[in-house]
XYZ file of C-alpha atoms in Angstrom:
65
model
C 6.436 -6.259 -24.076
C 8.592 -5.596 -21.639
C 8.824 -5.925 -17.620
C 9.905 -4.284 -14.943
C 10.788 -6.256 -12.193
C 11.467 -4.946 -8.043
C 14.040 -7.837 -6.458
C 13.913 -5.962 -3.217
C 10.004 -5.414 -2.699
C 9.997 -9.648 -4.474
C 9.709 -12.132 -0.981
C 9.824 -15.147 -2.857
C 6.235 -16.225 -2.987
C 6.296 -17.562 -5.971
C 3.288 -17.128 -8.058
C 4.363 -15.171 -10.883
C 7.016 -18.703 -11.399
C 3.161 -20.717 -11.361
C 2.107 -18.882 -13.550
C 4.633 -18.046 -17.033
C 7.439 -20.468 -15.699
C 8.968 -20.533 -18.779
C 9.156 -16.319 -17.883
C 9.883 -16.150 -14.454
C 11.442 -19.090 -12.194
C 13.006 -19.561 -7.937
C 15.934 -20.745 -7.089
C 16.345 -22.825 -3.708
C 16.409 -19.549 -1.830
C 13.147 -18.009 -3.784
C 15.060 -15.521 -5.416
C 13.568 -14.621 -8.439
C 14.907 -14.581 -11.831
C 13.301 -13.160 -14.697
C 14.394 -15.316 -18.425
C 13.764 -12.000 -20.792
C 15.327 -9.188 -18.804
C 16.405 -6.199 -20.798
C 14.673 -8.086 -23.794
C 11.002 -8.623 -25.274
C 9.100 -11.351 -23.349
C 8.016 -13.615 -26.471
C 5.007 -13.261 -27.668
C 3.668 -16.766 -27.299
C 4.944 -16.235 -23.632
C 2.124 -13.090 -23.616
C -0.471 -14.622 -21.452
C 1.057 -16.111 -18.529
C 3.553 -13.068 -17.900
C 0.414 -11.110 -18.260
C -1.284 -13.804 -15.599
C 1.536 -13.526 -13.719
C 2.242 -9.734 -13.455
C -1.012 -10.106 -12.146
C -0.730 -12.457 -9.568
C 2.278 -10.810 -7.766
C 0.732 -10.154 -4.048
C 3.629 -7.285 -3.941
C 3.468 -5.625 -6.940
C 6.606 -6.428 -8.245
C 5.848 -6.512 -11.495
C 5.012 -4.260 -14.320
C 4.036 -4.943 -17.585
C 6.083 -1.659 -18.890
C 5.071 -1.788 -22.452
């Protein structure tokens, strides 16, 4: 499973990091880091990653595969 992040759309709410802290994090400036950029999300993190995508209030995250 891969996830696309629309960084300009992200407003730094942090719900993704709350749902999947091993997949997403926010720095002190509320800038999003996606820890699996360019690779598949490991199987053990996929349920949390899907929950994070669904939790984003501005639809900045999208499951690609």
